[in-house]
XYZ file of C-alpha atoms in Angstrom:
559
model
C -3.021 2.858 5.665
C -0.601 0.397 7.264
C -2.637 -0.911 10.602
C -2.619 -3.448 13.324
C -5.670 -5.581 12.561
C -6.694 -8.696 14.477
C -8.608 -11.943 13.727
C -10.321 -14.774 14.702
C -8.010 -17.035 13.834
C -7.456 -18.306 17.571
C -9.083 -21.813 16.485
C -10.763 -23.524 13.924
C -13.941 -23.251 15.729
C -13.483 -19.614 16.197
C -12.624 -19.286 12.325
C -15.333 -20.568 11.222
C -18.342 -18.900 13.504
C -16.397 -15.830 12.201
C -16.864 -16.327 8.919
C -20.350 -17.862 8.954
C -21.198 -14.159 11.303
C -19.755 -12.375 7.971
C -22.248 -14.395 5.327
C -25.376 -14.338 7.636
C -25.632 -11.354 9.825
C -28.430 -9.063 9.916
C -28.626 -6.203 7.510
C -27.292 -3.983 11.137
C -23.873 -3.486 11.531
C -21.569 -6.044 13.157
C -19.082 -5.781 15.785
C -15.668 -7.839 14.634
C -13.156 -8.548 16.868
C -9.820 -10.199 16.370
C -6.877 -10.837 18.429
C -3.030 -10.448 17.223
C -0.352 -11.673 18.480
C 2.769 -10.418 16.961
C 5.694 -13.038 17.860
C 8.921 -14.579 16.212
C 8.614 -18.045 14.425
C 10.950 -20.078 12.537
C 9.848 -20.277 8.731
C 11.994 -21.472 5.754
C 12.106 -20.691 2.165
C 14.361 -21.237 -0.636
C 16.410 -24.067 1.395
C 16.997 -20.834 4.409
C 15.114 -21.048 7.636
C 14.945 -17.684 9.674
C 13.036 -16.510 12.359
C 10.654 -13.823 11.193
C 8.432 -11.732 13.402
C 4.513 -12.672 12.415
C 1.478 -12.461 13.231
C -0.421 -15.483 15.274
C 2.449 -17.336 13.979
C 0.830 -16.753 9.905
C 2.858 -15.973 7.088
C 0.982 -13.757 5.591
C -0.935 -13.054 8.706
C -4.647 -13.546 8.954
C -7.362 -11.825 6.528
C -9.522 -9.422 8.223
C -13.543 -10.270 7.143
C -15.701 -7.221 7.772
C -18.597 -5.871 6.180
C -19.043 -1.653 5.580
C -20.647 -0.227 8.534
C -19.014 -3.061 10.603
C -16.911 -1.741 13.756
C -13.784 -3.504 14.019
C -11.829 -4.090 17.266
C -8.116 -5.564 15.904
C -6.390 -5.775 19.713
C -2.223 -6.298 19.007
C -0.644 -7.603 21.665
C 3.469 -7.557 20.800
C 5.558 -10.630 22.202
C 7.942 -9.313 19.722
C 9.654 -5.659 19.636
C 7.275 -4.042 16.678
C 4.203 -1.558 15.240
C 1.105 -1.698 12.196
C -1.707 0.040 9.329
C -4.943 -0.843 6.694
C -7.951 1.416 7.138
C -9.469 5.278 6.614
C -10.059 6.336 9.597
C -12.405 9.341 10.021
C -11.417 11.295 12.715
C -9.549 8.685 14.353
C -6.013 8.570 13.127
C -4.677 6.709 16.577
C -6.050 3.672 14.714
C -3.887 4.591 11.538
C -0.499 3.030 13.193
C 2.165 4.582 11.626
C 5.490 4.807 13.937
C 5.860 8.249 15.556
C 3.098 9.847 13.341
C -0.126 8.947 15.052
C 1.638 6.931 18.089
C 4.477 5.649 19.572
C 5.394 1.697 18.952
C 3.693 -1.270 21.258
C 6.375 -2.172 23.586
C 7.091 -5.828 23.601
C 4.448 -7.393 26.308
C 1.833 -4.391 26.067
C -1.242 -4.451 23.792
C -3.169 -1.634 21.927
C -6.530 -2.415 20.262
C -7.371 -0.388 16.945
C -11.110 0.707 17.223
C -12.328 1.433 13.663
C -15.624 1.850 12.283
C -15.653 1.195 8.337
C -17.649 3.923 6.258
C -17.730 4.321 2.782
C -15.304 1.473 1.719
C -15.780 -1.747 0.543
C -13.278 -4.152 -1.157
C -9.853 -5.113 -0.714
C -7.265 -3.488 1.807
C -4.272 -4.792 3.492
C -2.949 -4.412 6.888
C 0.639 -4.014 7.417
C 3.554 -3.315 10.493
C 4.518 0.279 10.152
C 8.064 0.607 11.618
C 11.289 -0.123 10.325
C 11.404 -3.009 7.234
C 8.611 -5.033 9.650
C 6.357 -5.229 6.563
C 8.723 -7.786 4.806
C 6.684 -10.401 6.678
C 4.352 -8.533 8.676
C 1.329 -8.494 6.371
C -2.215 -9.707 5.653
C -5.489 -8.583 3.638
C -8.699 -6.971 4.867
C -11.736 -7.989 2.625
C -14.849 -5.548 3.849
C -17.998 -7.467 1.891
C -20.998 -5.095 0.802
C -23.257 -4.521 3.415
C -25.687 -7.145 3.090
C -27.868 -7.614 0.498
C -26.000 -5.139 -1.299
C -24.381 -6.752 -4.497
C -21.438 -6.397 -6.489
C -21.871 -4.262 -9.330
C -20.102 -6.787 -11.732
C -20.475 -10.777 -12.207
C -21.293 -12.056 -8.939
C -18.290 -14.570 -8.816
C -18.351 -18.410 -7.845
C -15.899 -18.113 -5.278
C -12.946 -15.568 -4.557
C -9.170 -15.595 -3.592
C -6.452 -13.780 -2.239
C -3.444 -13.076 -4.076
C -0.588 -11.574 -2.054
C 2.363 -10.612 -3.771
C 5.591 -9.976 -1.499
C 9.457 -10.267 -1.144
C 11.369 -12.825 0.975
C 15.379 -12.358 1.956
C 17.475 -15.204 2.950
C 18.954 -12.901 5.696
C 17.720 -11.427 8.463
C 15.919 -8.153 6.951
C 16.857 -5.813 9.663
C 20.700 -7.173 9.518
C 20.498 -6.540 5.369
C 19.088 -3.064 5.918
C 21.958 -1.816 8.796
C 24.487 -3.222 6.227
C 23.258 -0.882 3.725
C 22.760 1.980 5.904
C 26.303 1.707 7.234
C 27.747 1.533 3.604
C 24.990 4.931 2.465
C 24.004 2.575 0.156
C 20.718 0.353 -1.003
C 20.824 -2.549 1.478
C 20.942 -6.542 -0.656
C 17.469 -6.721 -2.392
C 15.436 -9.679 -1.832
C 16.128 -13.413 -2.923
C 12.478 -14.324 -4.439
C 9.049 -12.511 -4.775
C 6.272 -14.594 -3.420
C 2.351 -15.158 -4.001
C 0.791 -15.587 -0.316
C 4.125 -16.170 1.124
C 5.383 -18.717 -0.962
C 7.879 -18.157 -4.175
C 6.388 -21.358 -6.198
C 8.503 -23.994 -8.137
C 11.148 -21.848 -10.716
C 13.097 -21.085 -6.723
C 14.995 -24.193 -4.982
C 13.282 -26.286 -2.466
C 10.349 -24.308 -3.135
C 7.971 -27.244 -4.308
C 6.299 -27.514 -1.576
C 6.083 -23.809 -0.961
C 3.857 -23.161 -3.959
C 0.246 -21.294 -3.691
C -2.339 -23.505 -5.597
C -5.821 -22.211 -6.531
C -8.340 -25.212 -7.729
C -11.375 -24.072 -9.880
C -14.050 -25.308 -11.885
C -14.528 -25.388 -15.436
C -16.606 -22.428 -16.572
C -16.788 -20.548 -13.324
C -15.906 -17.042 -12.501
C -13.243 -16.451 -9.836
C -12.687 -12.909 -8.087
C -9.078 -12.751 -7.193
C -8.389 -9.826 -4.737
C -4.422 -8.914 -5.501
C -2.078 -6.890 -3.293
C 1.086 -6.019 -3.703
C 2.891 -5.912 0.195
C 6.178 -6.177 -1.718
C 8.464 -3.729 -0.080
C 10.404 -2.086 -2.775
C 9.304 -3.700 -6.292
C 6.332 -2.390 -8.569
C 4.822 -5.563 -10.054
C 3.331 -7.169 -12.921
C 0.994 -10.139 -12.449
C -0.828 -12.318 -14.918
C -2.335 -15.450 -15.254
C -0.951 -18.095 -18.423
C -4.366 -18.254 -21.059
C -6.478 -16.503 -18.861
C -7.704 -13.091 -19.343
C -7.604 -10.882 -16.312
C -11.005 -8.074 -16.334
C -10.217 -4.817 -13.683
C -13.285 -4.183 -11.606
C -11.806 -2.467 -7.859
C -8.552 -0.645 -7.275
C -7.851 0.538 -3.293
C -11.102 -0.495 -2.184
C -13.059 1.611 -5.164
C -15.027 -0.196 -7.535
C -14.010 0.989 -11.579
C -15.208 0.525 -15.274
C -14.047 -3.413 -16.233
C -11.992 -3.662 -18.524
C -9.968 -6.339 -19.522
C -6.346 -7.171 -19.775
C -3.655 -9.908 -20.368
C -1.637 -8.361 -16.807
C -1.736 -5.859 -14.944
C 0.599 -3.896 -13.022
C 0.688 -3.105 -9.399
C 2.554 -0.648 -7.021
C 3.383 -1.483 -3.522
C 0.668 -0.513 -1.548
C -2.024 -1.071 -4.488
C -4.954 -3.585 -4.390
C -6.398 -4.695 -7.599
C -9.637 -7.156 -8.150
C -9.773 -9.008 -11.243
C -12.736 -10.850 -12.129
C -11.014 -14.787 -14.205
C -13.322 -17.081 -15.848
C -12.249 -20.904 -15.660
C -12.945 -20.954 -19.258
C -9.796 -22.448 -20.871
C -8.945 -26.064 -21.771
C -8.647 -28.011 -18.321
C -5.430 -28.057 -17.004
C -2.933 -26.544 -14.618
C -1.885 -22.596 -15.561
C 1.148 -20.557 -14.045
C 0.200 -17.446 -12.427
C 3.106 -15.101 -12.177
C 4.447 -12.200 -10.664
C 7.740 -10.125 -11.451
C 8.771 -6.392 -11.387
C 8.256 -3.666 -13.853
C 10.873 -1.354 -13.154
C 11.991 1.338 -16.260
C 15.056 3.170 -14.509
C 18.689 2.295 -14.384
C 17.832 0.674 -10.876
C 18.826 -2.754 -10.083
C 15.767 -5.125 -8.651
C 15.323 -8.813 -8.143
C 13.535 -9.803 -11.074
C 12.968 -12.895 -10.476
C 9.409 -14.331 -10.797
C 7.356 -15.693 -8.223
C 4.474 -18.373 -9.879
C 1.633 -20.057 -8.438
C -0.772 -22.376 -10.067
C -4.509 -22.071 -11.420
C -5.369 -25.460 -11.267
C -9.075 -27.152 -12.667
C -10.499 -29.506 -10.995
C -9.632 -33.400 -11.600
C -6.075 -32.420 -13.135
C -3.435 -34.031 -11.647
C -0.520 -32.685 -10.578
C 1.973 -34.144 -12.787
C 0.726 -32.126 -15.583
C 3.752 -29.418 -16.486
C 1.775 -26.206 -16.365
C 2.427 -23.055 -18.783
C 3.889 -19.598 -18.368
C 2.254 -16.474 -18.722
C 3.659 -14.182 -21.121
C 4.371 -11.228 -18.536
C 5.499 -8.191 -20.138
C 8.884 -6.860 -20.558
C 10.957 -5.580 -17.385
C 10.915 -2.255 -18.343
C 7.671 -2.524 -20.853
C 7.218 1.624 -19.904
C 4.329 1.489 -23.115
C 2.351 -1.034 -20.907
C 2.387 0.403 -18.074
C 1.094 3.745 -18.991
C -1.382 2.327 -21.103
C -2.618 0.052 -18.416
C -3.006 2.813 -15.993
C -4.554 5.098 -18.539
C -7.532 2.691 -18.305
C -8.336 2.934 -15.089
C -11.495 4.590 -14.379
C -13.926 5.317 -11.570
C -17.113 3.648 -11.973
C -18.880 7.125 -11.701
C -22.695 5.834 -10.756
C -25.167 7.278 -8.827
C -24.672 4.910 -6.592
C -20.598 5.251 -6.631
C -20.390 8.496 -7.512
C -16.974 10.229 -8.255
C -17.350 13.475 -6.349
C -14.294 15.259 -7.674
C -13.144 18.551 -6.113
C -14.257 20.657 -9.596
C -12.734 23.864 -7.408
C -9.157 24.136 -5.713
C -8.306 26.008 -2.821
C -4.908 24.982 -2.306
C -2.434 24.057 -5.649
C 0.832 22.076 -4.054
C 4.042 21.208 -6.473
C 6.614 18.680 -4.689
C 9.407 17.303 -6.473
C 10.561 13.942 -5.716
C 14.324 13.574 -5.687
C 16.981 11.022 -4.339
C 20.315 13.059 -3.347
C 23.098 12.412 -1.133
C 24.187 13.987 1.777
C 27.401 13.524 4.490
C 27.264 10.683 7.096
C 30.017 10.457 9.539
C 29.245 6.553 9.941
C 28.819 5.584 6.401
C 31.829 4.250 5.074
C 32.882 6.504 2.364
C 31.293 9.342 4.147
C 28.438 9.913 2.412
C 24.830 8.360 2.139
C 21.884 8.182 -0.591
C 19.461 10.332 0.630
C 15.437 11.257 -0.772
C 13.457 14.679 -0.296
C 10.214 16.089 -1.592
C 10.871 19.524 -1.907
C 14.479 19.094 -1.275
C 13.826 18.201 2.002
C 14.611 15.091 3.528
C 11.817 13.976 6.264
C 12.952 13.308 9.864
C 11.137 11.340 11.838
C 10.074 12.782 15.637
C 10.446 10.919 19.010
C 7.032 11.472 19.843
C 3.832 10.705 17.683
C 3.074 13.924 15.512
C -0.670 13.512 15.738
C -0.037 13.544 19.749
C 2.247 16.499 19.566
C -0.699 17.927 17.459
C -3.644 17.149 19.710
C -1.640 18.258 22.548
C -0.419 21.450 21.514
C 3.249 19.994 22.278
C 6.015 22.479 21.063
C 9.052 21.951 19.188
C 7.902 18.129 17.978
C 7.382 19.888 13.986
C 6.728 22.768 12.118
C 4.063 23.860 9.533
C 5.864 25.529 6.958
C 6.513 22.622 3.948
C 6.993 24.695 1.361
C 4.124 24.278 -1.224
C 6.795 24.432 -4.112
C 10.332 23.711 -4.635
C 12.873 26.342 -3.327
C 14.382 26.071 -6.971
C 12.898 25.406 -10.077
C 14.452 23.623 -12.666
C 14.668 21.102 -15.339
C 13.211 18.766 -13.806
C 13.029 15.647 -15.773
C 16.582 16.587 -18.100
C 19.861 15.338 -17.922
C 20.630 13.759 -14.733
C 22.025 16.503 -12.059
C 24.800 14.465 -10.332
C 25.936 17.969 -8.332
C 24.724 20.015 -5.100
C 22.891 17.207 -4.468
C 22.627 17.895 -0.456
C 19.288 18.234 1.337
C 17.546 19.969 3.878
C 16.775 17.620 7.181
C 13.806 18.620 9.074
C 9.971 17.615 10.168
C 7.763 20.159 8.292
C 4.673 19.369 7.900
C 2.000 21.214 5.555
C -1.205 22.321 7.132
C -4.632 22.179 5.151
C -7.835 24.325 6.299
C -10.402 21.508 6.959
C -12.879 20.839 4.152
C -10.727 22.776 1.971
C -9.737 21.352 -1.673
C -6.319 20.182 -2.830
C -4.451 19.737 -5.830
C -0.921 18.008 -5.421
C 1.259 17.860 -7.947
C 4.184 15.184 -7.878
C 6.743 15.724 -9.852
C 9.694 12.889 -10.359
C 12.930 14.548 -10.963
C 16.098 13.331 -12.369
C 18.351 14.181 -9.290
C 20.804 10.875 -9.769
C 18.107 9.104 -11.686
C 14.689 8.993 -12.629
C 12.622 6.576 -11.211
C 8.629 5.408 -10.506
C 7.511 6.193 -7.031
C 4.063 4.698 -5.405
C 2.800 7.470 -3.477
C 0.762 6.374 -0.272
C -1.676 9.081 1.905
C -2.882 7.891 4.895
C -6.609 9.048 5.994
C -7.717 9.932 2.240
C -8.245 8.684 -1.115
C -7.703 10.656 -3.983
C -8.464 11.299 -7.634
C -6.037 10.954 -10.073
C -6.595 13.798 -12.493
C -3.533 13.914 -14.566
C -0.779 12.063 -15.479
C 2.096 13.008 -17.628
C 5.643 12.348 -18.915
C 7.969 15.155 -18.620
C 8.062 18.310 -16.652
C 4.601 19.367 -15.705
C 3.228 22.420 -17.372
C 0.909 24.546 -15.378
C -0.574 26.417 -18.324
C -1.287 23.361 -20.533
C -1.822 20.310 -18.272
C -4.804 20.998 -16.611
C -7.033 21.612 -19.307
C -6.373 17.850 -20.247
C -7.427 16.736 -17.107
C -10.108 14.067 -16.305
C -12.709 15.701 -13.674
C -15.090 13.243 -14.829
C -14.752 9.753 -14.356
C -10.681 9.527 -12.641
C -9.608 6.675 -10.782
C -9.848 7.227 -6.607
C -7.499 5.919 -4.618
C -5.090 5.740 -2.345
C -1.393 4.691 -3.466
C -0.465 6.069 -7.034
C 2.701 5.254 -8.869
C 4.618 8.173 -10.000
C 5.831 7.262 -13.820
C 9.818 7.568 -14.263
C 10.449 10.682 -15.402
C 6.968 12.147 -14.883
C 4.336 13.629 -12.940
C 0.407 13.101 -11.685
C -1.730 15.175 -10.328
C -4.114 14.251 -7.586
C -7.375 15.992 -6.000
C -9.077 15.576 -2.456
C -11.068 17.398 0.104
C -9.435 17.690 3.607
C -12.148 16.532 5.587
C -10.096 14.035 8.228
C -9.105 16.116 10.505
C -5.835 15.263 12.504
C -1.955 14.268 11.268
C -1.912 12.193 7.817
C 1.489 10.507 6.706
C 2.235 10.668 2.898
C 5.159 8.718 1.820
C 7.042 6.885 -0.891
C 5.398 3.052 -0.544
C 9.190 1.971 -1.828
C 10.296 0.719 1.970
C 13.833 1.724 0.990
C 13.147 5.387 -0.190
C 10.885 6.190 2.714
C 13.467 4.954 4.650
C 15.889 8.040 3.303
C 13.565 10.089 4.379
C 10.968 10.557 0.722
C 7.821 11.253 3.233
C 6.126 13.999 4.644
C 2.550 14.640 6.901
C -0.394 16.832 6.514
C -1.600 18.209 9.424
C -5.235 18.930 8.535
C -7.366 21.489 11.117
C -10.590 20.722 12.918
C -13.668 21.887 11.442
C -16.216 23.858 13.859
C -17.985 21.714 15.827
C -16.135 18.464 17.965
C -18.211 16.118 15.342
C -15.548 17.501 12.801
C -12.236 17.469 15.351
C -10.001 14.673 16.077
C -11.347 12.390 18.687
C -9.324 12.267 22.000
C -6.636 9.496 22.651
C -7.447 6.138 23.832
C -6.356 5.328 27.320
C -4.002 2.391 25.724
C -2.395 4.195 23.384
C 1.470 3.349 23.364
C 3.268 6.047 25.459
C 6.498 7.324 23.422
C-alpha cells in the first residue's frame, strides 16, 4: 500500500537516537515519528542532471524503522505539488494514500500526518507517492523488526541491507508520460534500472553512482529486496552466491534456495546470503523478465558484494541472470513459494467462499479526440476501463456522497471467450466508468484473474490495498472452473499482497473482508494503471463501530 511515511532523518543526531530507540526499547510498543518533506532537488545520473521531486532531499527516500505493535506518525509536508502509500491499515484507510481513493492530494505548502498502528506484520514494506508517475523517484523501504525479543524464525543474520531496485529516465518523467499520452501510445521507457538509486558501472558516468555492500568472510547477510520499478518485473541475483527465500510482502515462508529470483513491482523479497565464497568483489544484478512481445529496457543495473580488505581495483564477476523471457524460471520460482504455516505463523486460509469473482485483464483501445491518430491504448478488468473520481472514494463512501461511484462491477466478464487464444485485434473498445464491487464484511473471497490476449498477452503484478491474500492457484491457459480448484493449495500458499499474473494465464487468490472501508486494486505496472487496469472494493462495516471505518482526520487533504 503506497503511503506517505516520515523519518528521522532530520540530523545525524536524530538518526541515530532513532535507531538506537528501535534496538533497545522496552518490550511495550513504541511511538515513531518521522517528518517528510517532499521537495524538488537536482540529482544526476547517466551524465543527465534533472530535478526530481524527493523526499528530505533522499534518493531513495529514508527507510522507515518500526517494530510490530509500534504506532507510527509519518507527517508529509509537500513543498512540491504531490501524494503517497506502504502499510495495512485496519480500519483506517485515510492513512492508505492513494490519489482520489482514500483522499484528495497534499496541496503544495499543507501537511497531512499518516497515523498507523502496525498489527500483524513484520518484515519488509515500501512506501511510495501515489499520484501520477511520482513513484519513479518517490520511494523508500519500511523495515518493521519483531517485537522485541521475538526472533527471526531463520539464521539470525550478521547484519542486513536494503536492496532497492528502480528505473531512472533521462527526461523529465511527467514530460515522457504526456508525450505518450498525446500520441495513445506507451510513453519512452526508462534509460537504466537502478539498485538504491544508482545504475552501477555497465551505464556511463555511473562509477561513482554504484551501490557497494562490504561483508565479512563467512557471515550471513539478510538483504531485504524491493522492486519500486515502475513498469518492469525483475530478476535479481548475486555472481557465486546463492540467494535462500525466507519473507515475501512482509510474510515470513519455507527457505528455500535459489541462484535468482524474480520480483514484480510492488513485491518485497528477503534473502538470507552467506559471505562464503573466495574473497573478492561480486556483481549483484538486476534486469527484467518480461515473456510477451512487449518492448522494455533491459538493461541491467549491478552493484557490488564486496569482502572485506579487497580492493577496489579487483574486476568483479557477473551473475548469470536468467534469460529475458526465461517463462520456465519464473513459474518454477514462484511455484516454490510457500507460507511458513506454524503455529506461530499460521496460514489461516478461507477453506469456505462466499463470494467467487472472475475478472479478465485486457489492454484495448478506444477513441481519443487529442491523441494523434485518434485513438489510444487503453486497459479494463472486466472490459471496463477504471476512471478515476474528483473526490476521494473512501470519503464519498463514509459520507454517503452521491453520484462519486457505483457498486455494480460485474463479478464476471459481460462476454466469455477464448481467453488466452489467438490474439483478438477487433471490437476492442471499453466501457469507462467508476464501479466499484462491494463485499459483506467478514465475508470470504475468491478472485480469479484471468490475463487475456486482447492485443497481447502479458504478466500483470496485481496490488490490493488493505489486505493480503493467499495465492491458491496458478495456471497457464484459460481457467477451468470444474478442474482448477481441486488442484488448489489450501494448505501451506504463499500470503501476500502484490501477485504477478503469468502471460497468458491466471491465479486465483483468497481473503476475508475484514477492513472495512474503500480498498484500491490495481495493475502495479505504472503505465497500465495509468489506462485505467484498476478497480476498488468497497467493503461494509461490520456491527459494532470497533468493526466500521474510523472517522476522518481533521487534516485530511480537502479535494
Amino acid at each position: 500500500m503506497a503511503k506517505h511515511n516520515s523519518f528521522c532523518w532530520g540530523s545525524s543526531a536524530l538518526l541515530f537516537l532513532c535507531l538506537v530507540g528501535f534496538f533497545s526499547t522496552p518490550a511495550k510498543a513504541a511511538l515513531k515519528t518521522y517528518q517528510f518533506n517532499v521537495q524538488v532537488k537536482n540529482v544526476s545520473r547517466l551524465c543527465h542532471s534533472k530535478p526530481i521531486v524527493t523526499v528530505n532531499g533522499m534518493f531513495p527516500g529514508p527507510t522507515v524503522y518500526a517494530r510490530e505493535g509500534d504506532t507510527l506518525l509519518v507527517n508529509v509536508t509537500n513543498h512540491a505539488q504531490y501524494n503517497m502509500h506502504g502499510l495495512k491499515q485496519y480500519r483506517n484507510g485515510w492513512a492508505d494514500g492513494p490519489a482520489y481513493i482514500t483522499q484528495c492530494p497534499i496541496k503544495t505548502g499543507h501537511s497531512y500526518t499518516y497515523n498507523t498502528t502496525i498489527t500483524g506484520q513484520r518484515g519488509t514494506l515500501w512506501w511510495h507517492a501515489h499520484i501520477f508517475w511520482l513513484r519513479a523517484t518517490v520511494y523508500g523501504a519500511i523495515v518493521i523488526l519483531p517485537k522485541q525479543g521475538t526472533g527471526f524464525p531463520f539464521l539470525q543474520p550478521y547484519k542486513e541491507a536494503n536492496i532497492v531496485l528502480g528505473e531512472w529516465w533521462n527526461n523529465d518523467v511527467k514530460e515522457v508520460v504526456k508525450q505518450g499520452n498525446k500520441l495513445g501510445l506507451p510513453p519512452n521507457m526508462s534509460d537504466a534500472h537502478t539498485i538504491n538509486g544508482k545504475p552501477g558501472p555497465l551505464f556511463p558516468c555511473s562509477e561513482k553512482h554504484t551501490y557497494a555492500l562490504e561483508v565479512e568472510q563467512g557471515k550471513t547477510y539478510l538483504l531485504r529486496i524491493i522492486n519500486a520499478a515502475l513498469n518492469d518485473e525483475l530478476f535479481f541475483a548475486v555472481a557465486g552466491h546463492n540467494l535462500t527465500v525466507v519473507e515475501i510482502d512482509a510474510v515470513y515462508t519455507k527457505p528455500f534456495t535459489s541462484q535468482a529470483i524474480l520480483i514484480a513491482p510492488g513485491q518485497t523479497t528477503n534473502v538470507l546470503v552467506q559471505a562464503n565464497q573466495a574473497p573478492g568483489r561480486y556483481f549483484m544484478a538486476g534486469r527484467p523478465f518480461m515473456d510477451a512481445p512487449v518492448s522494455i529496457d533491459n538493461k541491467t543495473a549491478t552493484g557490488i558484494l564486496q569482502y572485506k580488505g579487497i580492493p577496489n581495483t579487483v574486476q568483479p564477476v557477473l551473475p548469470q541472470l536468467p534469460a529475458l523471457n526465461n517463462t520456465a524460471f519464473a513459474l518454477s520460482f514462484n511455484a516454490k513459494l510457500r507460507s511458513l504455516n506454524t503455529a506461530q505463523f499460521p496460514a489461516n486460509v478461507p477453506l469456505k467462499v462466499d463470494r467467487h469473482l472472475f475478472y479478465t485483464i485486457g489492454l484495448g483501445i478506444n477513441q481519443c479526440t487529442t491523441c494523434l491518430n485518434g485513438t489510444q491504448l487503453t486497459a479494463s478488468l472486466n472490459n471496463i476501463t477504471f476512471v478515476m473520481p474528483q473526490i476521494g472514494l473512501l470519503q464519498a463512501h463514509y459520507l454517503n456522497t452521491k453520484g462519486v461511484f457505483t457498486t455494480d462491477f460485474p463479478d464476471r466478464p459481460p462476454t466469455p471467450f477464448n481467453y488466452t487464444g489467438a490474439p483478438l485485434t477487433a471490437n476492442l473498445g471499453t466501457q469507462l466508468g467508476t464501479r466499484l464491487s462491494k463485499l459483506a464484511f467478514n465475508s470470504t473471497v475468491e478472485l480469479v484473474l484471468q490475463d487475456t490476449n486482447l492485443l497481447t498477452v502479458e504478466s500483470h503484478p496485481f496490488h490490493l490495498h488493505g489486505y493480503n491474500f493467499f495465492v491458491v492457484g496458478t495456471g497457464v491457459g484459460n481457467f477451468n472452473p470444474k478442474k482448477d480448484p481441486a488442484k488448489y493449495n489450501l494448505v501451506d500458499p504463499p500470503e501476500r499482497n502484490t501477485i504477478g499474473v503469468p502471460t497468458g494465464g491466471w491465479v486465483a487468490l483468497r481473503f476475508r473482508a475484514d477492513n472495512p472501508g474503500v480498498w484500491f486494486m490495481h495493475c502495479h505496472l505504472e503505465l497500465h494503471t495509468s489506462w485505467g487496469l484498476k478497480t476498488a472494493f468497497v467493503v461494509g462495516n461490520g456491527k459494532d463501530s470497533d468493526h466500521s471505518v474510523l472517522p476522518p482526520p481533521t487534516d485530511l487533504p480537502p479535494c
